[in-house]
Coordinates of C-alpha atoms and ligand atoms in Angstrom, one line a residue:
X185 CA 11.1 48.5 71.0
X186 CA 10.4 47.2 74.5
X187 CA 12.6 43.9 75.9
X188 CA 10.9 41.8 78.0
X189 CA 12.0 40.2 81.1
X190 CA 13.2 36.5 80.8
X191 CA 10.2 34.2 82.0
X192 CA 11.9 31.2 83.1
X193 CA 9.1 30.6 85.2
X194 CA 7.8 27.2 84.6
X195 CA 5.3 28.3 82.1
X196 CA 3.0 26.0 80.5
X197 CA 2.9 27.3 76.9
X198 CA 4.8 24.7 74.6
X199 CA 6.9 27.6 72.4
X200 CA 9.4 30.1 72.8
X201 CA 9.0 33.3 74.4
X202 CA 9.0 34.3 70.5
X203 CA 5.4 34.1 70.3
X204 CA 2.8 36.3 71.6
X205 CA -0.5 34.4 71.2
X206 CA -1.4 31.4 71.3
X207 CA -2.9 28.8 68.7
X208 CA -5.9 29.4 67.3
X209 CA -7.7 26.9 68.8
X210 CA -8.7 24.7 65.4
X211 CA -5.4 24.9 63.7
X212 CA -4.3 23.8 67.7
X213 CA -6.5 20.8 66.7
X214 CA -5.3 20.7 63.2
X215 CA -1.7 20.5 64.5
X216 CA -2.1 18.4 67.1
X217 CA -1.1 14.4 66.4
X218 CA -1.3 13.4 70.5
X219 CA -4.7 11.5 69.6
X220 CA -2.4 9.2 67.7
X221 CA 1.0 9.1 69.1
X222 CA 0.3 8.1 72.3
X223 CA 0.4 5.0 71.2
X224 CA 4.2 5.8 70.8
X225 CA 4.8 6.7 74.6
X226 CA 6.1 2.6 75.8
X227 CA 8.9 4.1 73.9
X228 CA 8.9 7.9 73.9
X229 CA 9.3 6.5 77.7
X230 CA 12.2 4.3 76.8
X231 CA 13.8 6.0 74.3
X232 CA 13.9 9.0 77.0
X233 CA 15.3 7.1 80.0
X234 CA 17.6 5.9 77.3
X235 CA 18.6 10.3 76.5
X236 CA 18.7 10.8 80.4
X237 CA 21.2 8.1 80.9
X238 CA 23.5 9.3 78.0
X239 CA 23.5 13.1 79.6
X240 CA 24.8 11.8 82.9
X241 CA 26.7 9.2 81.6
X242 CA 28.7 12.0 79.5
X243 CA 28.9 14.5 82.2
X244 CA 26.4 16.7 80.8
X245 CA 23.9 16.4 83.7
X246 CA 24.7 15.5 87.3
X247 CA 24.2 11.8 87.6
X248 CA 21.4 13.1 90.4
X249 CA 19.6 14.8 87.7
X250 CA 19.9 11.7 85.6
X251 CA 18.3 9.3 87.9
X252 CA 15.3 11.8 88.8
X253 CA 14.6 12.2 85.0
X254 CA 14.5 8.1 84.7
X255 CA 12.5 7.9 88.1
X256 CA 9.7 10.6 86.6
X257 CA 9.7 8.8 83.3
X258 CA 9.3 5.2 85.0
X259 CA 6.4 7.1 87.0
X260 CA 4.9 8.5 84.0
X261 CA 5.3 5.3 82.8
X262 CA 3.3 3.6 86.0
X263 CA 0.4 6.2 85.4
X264 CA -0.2 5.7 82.0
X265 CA -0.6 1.9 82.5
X266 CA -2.8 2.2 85.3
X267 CA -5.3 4.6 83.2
X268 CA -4.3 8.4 85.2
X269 CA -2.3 9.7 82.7
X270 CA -4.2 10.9 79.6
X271 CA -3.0 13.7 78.2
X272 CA -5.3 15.6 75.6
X273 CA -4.4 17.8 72.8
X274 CA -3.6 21.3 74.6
X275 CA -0.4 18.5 75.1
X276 CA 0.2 18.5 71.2
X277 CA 2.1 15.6 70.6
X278 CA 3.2 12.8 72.7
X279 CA 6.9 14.1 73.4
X280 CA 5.5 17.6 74.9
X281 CA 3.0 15.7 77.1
X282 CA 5.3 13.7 78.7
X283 CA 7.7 16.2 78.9
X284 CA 5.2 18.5 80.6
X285 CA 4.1 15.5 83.2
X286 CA 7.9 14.8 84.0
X287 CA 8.1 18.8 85.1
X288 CA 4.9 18.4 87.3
X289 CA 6.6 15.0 88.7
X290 CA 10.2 16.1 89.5
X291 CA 10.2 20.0 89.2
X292 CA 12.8 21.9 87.0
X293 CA 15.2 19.1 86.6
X294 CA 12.4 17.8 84.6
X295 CA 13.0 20.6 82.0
X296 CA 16.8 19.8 81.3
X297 CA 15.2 16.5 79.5
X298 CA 15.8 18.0 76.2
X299 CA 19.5 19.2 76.4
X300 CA 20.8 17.9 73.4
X301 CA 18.3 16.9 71.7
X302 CA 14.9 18.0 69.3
X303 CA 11.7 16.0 68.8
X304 CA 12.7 15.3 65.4
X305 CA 15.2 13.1 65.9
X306 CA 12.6 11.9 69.1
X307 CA 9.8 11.0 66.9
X308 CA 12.2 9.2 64.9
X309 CA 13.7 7.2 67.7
X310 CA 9.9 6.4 68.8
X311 CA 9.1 5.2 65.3
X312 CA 11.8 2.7 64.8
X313 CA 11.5 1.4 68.6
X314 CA 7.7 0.8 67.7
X315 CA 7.7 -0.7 64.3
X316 CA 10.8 -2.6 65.6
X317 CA 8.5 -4.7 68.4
X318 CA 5.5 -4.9 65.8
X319 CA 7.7 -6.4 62.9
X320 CA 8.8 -8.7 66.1
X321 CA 5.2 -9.9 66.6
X322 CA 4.1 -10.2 63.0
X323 CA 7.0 -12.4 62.5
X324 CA 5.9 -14.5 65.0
X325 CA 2.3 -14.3 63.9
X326 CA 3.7 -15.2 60.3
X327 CA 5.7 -18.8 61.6
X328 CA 2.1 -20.0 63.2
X329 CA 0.5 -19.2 60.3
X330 CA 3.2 -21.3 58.4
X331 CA 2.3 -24.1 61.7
X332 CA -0.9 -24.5 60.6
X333 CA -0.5 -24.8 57.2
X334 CA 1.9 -27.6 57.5
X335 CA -0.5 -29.2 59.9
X336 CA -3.0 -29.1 57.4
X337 CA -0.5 -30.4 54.9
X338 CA 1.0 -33.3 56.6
X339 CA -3.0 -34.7 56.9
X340 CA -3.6 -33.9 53.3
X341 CA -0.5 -35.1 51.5
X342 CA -2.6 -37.9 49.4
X343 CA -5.8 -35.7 49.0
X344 CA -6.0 -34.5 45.5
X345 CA -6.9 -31.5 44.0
X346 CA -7.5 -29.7 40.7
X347 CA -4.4 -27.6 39.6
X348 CA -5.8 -24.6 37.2
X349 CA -3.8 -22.3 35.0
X350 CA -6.4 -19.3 33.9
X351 CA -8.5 -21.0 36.7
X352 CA -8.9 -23.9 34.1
X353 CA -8.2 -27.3 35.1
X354 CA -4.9 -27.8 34.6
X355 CA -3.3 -31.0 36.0
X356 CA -3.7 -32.8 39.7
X357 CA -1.9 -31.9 42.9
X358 CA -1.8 -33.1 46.3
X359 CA -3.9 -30.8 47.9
X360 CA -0.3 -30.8 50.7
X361 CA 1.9 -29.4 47.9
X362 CA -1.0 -26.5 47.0
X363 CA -0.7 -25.6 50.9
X364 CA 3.2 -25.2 50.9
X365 CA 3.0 -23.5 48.3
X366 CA 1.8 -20.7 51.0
X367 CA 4.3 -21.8 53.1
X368 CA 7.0 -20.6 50.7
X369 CA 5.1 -17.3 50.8
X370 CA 4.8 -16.6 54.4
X371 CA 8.6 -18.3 54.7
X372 CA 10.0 -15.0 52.2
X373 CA 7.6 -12.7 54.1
X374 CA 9.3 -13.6 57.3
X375 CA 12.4 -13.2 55.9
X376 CA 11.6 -10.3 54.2
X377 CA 10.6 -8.7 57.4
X378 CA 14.0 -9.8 59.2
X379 CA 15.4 -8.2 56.0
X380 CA 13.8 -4.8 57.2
X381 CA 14.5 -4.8 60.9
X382 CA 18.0 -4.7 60.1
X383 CA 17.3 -0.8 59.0
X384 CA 14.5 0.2 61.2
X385 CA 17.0 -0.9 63.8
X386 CA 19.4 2.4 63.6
X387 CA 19.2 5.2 65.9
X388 CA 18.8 8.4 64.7
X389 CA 18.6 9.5 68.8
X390 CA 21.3 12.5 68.7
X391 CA 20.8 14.1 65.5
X392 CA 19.3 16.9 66.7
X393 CA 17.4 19.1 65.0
X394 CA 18.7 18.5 61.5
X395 CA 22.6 19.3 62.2
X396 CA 23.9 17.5 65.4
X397 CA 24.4 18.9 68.7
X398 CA 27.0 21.4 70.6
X399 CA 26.8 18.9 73.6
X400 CA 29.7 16.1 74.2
X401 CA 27.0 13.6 73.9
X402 CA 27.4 9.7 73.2
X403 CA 25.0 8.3 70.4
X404 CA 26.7 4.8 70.5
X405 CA 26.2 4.8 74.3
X406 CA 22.4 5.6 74.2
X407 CA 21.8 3.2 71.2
X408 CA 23.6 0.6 72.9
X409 CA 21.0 0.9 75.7
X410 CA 18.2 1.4 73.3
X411 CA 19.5 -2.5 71.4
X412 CA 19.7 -0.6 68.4
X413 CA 22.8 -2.1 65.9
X414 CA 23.8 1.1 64.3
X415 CA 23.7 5.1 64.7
X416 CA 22.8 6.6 61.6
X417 CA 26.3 8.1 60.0
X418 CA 24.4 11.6 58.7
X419 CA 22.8 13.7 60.9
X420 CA 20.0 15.4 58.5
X421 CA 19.5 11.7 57.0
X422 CA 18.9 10.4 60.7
X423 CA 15.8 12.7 61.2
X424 CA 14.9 13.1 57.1
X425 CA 14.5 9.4 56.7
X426 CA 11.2 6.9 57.0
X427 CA 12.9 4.4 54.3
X428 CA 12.2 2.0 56.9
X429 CA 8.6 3.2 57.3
X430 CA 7.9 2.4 53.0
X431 CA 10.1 -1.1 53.2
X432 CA 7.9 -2.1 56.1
X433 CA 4.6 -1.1 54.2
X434 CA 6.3 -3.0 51.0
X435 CA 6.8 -5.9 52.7
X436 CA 3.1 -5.3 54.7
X437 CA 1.5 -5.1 51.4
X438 CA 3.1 -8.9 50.1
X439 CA 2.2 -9.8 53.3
X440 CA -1.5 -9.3 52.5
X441 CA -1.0 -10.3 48.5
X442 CA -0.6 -13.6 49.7
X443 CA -3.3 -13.5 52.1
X444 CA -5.3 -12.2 49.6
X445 CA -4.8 -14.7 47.0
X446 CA -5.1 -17.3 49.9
X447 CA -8.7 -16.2 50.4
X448 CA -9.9 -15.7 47.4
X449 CA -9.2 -19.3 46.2
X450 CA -10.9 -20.0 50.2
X451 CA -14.0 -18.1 48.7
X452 CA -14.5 -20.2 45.9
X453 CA -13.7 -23.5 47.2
X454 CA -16.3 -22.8 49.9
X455 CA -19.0 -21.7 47.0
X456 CA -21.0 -24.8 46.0
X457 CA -19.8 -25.0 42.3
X458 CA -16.3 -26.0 44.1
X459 CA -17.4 -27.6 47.1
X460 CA -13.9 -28.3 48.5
X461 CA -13.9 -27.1 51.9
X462 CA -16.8 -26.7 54.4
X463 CA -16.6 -23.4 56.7
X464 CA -17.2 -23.9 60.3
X465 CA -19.7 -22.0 62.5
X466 CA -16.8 -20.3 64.3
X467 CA -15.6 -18.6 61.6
X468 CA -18.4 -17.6 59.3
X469 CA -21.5 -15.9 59.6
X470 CA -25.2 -16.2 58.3
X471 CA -27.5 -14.1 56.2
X472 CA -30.3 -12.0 57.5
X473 CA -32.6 -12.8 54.8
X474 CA -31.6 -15.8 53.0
X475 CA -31.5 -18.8 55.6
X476 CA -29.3 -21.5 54.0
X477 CA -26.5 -19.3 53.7
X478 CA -23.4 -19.2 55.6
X479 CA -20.4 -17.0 54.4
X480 CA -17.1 -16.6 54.3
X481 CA -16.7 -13.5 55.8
X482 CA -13.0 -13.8 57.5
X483 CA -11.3 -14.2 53.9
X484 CA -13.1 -11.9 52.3
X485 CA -12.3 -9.4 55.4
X486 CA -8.4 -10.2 54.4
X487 CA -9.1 -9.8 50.9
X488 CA -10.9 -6.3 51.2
X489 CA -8.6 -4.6 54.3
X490 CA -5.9 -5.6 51.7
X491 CA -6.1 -2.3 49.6
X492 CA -6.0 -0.3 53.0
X493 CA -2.4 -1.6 53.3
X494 CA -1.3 -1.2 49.6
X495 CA -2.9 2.7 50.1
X496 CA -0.9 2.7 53.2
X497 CA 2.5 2.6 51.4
X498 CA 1.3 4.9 48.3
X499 CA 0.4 7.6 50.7
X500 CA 3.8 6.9 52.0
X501 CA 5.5 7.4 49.2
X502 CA 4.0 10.5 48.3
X503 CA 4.4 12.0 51.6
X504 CA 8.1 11.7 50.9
X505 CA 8.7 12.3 47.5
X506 CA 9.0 16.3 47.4
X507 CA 10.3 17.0 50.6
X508 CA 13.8 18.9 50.8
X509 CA 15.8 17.8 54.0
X510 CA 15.3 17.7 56.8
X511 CA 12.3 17.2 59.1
X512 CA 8.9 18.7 57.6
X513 CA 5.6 18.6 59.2
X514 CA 4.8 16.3 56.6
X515 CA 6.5 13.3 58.1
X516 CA 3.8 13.5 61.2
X517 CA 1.8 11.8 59.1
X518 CA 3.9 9.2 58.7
X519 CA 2.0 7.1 61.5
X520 CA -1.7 7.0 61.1
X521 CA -0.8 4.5 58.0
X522 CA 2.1 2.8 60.0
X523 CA -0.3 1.9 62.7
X524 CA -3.3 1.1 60.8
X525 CA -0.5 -1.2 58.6
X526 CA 0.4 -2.7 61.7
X527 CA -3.0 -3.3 62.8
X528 CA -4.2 -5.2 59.9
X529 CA -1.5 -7.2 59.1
X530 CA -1.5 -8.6 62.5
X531 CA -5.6 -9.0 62.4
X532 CA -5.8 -10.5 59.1
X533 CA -2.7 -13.0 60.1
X534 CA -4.4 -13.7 63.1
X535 CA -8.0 -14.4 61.7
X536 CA -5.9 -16.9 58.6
X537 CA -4.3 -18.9 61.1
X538 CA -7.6 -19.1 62.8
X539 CA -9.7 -20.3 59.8
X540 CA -7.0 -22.5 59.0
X541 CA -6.5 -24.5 62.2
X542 CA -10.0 -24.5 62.8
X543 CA -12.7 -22.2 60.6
X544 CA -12.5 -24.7 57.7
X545 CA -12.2 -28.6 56.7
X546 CA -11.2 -29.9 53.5
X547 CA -13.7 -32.1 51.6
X548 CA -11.7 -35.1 50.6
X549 CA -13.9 -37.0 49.2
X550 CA -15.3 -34.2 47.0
X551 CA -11.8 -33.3 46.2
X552 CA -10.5 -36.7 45.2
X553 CA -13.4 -37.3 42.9
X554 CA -13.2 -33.6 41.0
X555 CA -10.0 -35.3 39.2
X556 CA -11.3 -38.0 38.1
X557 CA -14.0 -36.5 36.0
X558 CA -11.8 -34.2 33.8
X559 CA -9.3 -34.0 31.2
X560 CA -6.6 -33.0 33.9
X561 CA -4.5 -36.1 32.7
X562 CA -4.2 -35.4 29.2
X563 CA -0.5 -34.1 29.8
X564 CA 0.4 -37.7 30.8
X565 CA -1.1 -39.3 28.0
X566 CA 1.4 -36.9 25.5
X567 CA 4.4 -37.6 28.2
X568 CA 3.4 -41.4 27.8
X569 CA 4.0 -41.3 24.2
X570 CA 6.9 -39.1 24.3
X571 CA 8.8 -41.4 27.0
X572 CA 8.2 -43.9 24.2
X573 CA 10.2 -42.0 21.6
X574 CA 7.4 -40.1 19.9
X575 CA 8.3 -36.3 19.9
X576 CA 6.4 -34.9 22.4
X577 CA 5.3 -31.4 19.8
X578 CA 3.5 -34.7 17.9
X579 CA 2.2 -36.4 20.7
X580 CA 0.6 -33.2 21.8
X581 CA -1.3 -32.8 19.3
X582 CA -2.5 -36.4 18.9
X583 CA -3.4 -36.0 22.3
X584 CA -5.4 -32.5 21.7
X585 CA -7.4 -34.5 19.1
X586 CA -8.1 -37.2 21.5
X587 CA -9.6 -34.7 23.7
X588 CA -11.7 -33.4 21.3
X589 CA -13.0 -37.0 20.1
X590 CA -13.5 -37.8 23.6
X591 CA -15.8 -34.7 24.6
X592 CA -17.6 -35.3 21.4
X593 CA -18.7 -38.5 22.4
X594 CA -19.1 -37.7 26.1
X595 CA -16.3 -39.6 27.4
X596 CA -13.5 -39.1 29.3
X597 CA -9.9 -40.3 28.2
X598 CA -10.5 -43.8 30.9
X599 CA -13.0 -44.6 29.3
X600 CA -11.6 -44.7 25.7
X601 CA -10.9 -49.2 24.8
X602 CA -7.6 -50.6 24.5
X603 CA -8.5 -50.4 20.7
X604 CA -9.4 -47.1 20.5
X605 CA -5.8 -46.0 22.1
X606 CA -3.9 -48.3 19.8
X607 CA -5.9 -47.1 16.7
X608 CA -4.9 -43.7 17.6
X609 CA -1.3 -44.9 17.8
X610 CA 0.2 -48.2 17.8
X611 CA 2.5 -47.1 20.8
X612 CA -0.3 -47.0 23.2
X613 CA -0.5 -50.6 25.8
X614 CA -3.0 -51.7 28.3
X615 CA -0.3 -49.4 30.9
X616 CA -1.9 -46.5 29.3
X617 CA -4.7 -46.5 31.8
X618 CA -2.5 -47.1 35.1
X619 CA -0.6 -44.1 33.6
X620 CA -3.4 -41.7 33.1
X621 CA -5.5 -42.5 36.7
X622 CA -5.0 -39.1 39.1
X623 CA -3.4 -40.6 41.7
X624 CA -0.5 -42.0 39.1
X625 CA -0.7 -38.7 37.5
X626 CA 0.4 -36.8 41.0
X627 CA 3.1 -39.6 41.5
X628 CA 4.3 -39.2 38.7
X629 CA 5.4 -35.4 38.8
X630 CA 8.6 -36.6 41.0
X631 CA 11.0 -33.7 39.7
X632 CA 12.6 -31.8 42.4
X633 CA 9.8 -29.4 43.7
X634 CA 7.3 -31.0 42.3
X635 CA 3.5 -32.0 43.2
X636 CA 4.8 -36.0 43.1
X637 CA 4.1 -37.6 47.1
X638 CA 7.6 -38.4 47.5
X639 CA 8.4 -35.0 46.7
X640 CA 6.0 -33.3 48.2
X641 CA 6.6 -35.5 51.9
X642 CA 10.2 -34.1 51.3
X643 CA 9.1 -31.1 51.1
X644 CA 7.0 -30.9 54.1
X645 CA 10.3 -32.5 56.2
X646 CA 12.4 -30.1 54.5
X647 CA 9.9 -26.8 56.0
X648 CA 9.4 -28.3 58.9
X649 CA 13.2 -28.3 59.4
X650 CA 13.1 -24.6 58.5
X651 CA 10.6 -23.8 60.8
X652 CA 11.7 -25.3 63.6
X653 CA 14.5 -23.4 63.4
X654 CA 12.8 -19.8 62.7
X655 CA 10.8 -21.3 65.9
X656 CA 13.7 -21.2 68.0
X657 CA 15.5 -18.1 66.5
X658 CA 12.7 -16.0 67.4
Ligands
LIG109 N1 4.5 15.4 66.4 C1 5.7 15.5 65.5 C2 5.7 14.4 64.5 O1 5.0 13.5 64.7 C3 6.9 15.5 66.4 C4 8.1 16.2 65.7 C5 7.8 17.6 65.6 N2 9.0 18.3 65.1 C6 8.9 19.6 64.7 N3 10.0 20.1 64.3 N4 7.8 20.2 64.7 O2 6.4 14.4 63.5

């Protein structure tokens, strides 16, 4: 068998001298994930500088060689912004395509980049410093939602509203106390999130391969430059793991359940049989064939890119479910979903906030009178009777045979005389119809957390509070 030469020459071909040939050109496409990760390269960018500073700082390079390996990277850096650097997929992935455009910038030094380090535990730094900006943002997206919502709230704390269980009508809200109820959500999703950071926020930069390094490196130093809290403890866990990748897409998908439920109940208020909000032109579109339509495309947008998200963290899942440590090709396709996760979460909390503060307006006047022409109060009139002594079980049912009376004879439970209540029971006094109007009936629910106005003007004091303070911690 015949030994080559050594080529150190500054070849272009990505591998080892180990192979003879080169990719077949499809599987070269096949293989390739540059059309994607360049969306990685802010911090491929970073998260090198971050490498080069480590290997000077510990003696492994010559500070020199240091500072010309941050110079090309800030250069590569310059190019890519300004649109001249747009490497294709002969580059493979995003790590060999910068590495490759550092050489051409600063010569050889530029191949001692990757002393001490492999692309797994790269990728993995690239990952975490992306999805740790984006979770960032979408927490911030997620406290103007919550904005808006209290805005809307605070003008709608005496508008009323039907409450449904099994979307039948159920008892009366303030239409203020049905909006923070969203709040709540959108309050645990931005905690939630802040929840998540705290592990996406561990560098796995130094692992290596799968097993370390022989180099003298410093892992705290470059994660200290990096802002990252922690260095992950195990080296094959640092480049095996995307936990953070499947809690982010978890907490994604609530993201969009409560959008979702959020736009549904949107949809049908805007349908005529509700008729509680009107969509504005801005944020809803026509038909072309049926002229008095408008529709409400933005929530049912939310509602349908929901399952992309939800599919998103299955595929997750699976990716990672039968893989044996450490890094497998498999985990490439970690990032499609990430980013497309990203992407519509941000949209779809973008587009809400939109049609809240200004795509839609509540119908008061429709709202307010939708209560009064139901049997939404028949709770109050079994809670009168039981605040007078009468088990409430009996008063119930008394009640329930009231209702069905009533509907019999077309009436509504105002309408019923002073002598019809008291011939029903003797307990029942002209109060009886003070106690059963909707507004009374909202008041009245003044338990803690409850739908009552005091309550509920607590409660829009008491987010506020909470928000202000989100407001200024981020
Ligand atoms: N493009 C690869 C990815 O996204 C980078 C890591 C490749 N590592 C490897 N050992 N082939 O996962």
């Amino acid at each position: 068998m015949r030994i080559r030469a050594l080529n150190t020459s500054a070849s272009q071909s990505t591998w080892s001298q180990r192979f003879e040939s080169a990719l077949h050109p499809a599987i070269a496409r096949f293989n390739a994930s540059i059309s994607f990760d360049i969306q990685l390269i802010e911090y491929d960018l970073i998260g090198s500088q971050a490498h080069a500073k480590m290997l000077a700082h510990c003696g492994i390079l010559s500070a020199e060689d240091g500072e010309q390996l941050v110079a090309g990277l800030e250069q590569i850096r310059q190019e890519y912004r300004q649109g001249t650097f747009q490497p294709g997929i002969e580059a493979e992935d995003v790590h060999f395509a910068v590495e490759r455009r550092l050489t051409e910038l600063v010569g050889d030094v530029g191949k001692k980049l990757h002393t001490a380090r492999s692309r797994n535990d790269q990728v993995g730094t690239d990952t975490r410093l992306y999805l740790r900006d984006q979770i960032h943002q979408i927490r911030t997206h997620l406290l103007a939602f919550q904005r808006v919502l209290l805005a809307q709230a605070t003008t709608h704390v005496e508008t009323l509203i039907p409450g449904y269980t099994h979307l039948q009508r159920a008892q009366p809200l303030s239409l203020a106390h049905h909006l923070l109820a969203y709040v709540e959500m959108a309050q645990r999703d931005w905690e939630r999130l802040g929840d998540v950071a705290k592990r996406v926020n561990i560098s796995p930069l130094g692992c290596g391969a799968l097993a370390g390094t022989t180099f003298p490196i410093d892992r705290h130093y470059s994660a200290e430059l990096l802002g990252f809290d922690q260095v992950y403890a195990n080296s094959l866990d640092g480049v095996s793991d995307r936990d953070f990748a499947v809690e982010f897409l978890a907490a994604a998908s609530l993201i969009l359940v409560h959008l979702s439920r959020l736009s549904e109940e949107v949809i049908l208020w805007a349908s005529e049989e509700f008729a509680f909000v009107t969509l504005k032109d801005s944020c809803s579109t026509g038909s072309s064939i049926m002229p008095q339509k408008k529709n409400p495309d933005v929530p049912e947008l939310v509602r349908g890119k929901t399952g992309r998200v939800f599919g998103h963290l299955q595929a997750m899942l699976v990716t990672l479910k039968g893989l044996p440590l450490a890094y497998n090709k498999d985990l490439q396709e970690d990032k499609e979903g990430l980013f497309d996760a990203v992407m519509t979460v941000k949209g779809c909390l973008e587009a809400m906030t939109i049609l809240l503060e200004e795509g839609l307006e509540f119908r008061p006047t429709r709202l307010n009178a939708a209560v009064a022409e139901d049997f939404s109060n028949a709770t109050d009139v079994a809670d009168y009777l039981a605040a007078k002594g009468i088990p409430f079980r009996e008063a119930y049912n008394l009640v329930g045979q009231v209702v069905k009376t009533s509907l019999a004879a077309g009436k509504l439970l105002k309408d019923l005389s002073l002598d019809e209540w008291q011939t029903l029971h003797p307990a029942f006094d002209s109060d009886i119809y003070a106690a059963i109007a909707p507004r009374q009936v909202v008041a009245a629910r003044n338990s803690y957390g409850g739908t009552g106005f005091a309550q509920v003007r607590q409660a829009l004091q008491r987010a506020d509070e909470r928000l202000q303070s989100a407001e200024n911690e981020s």
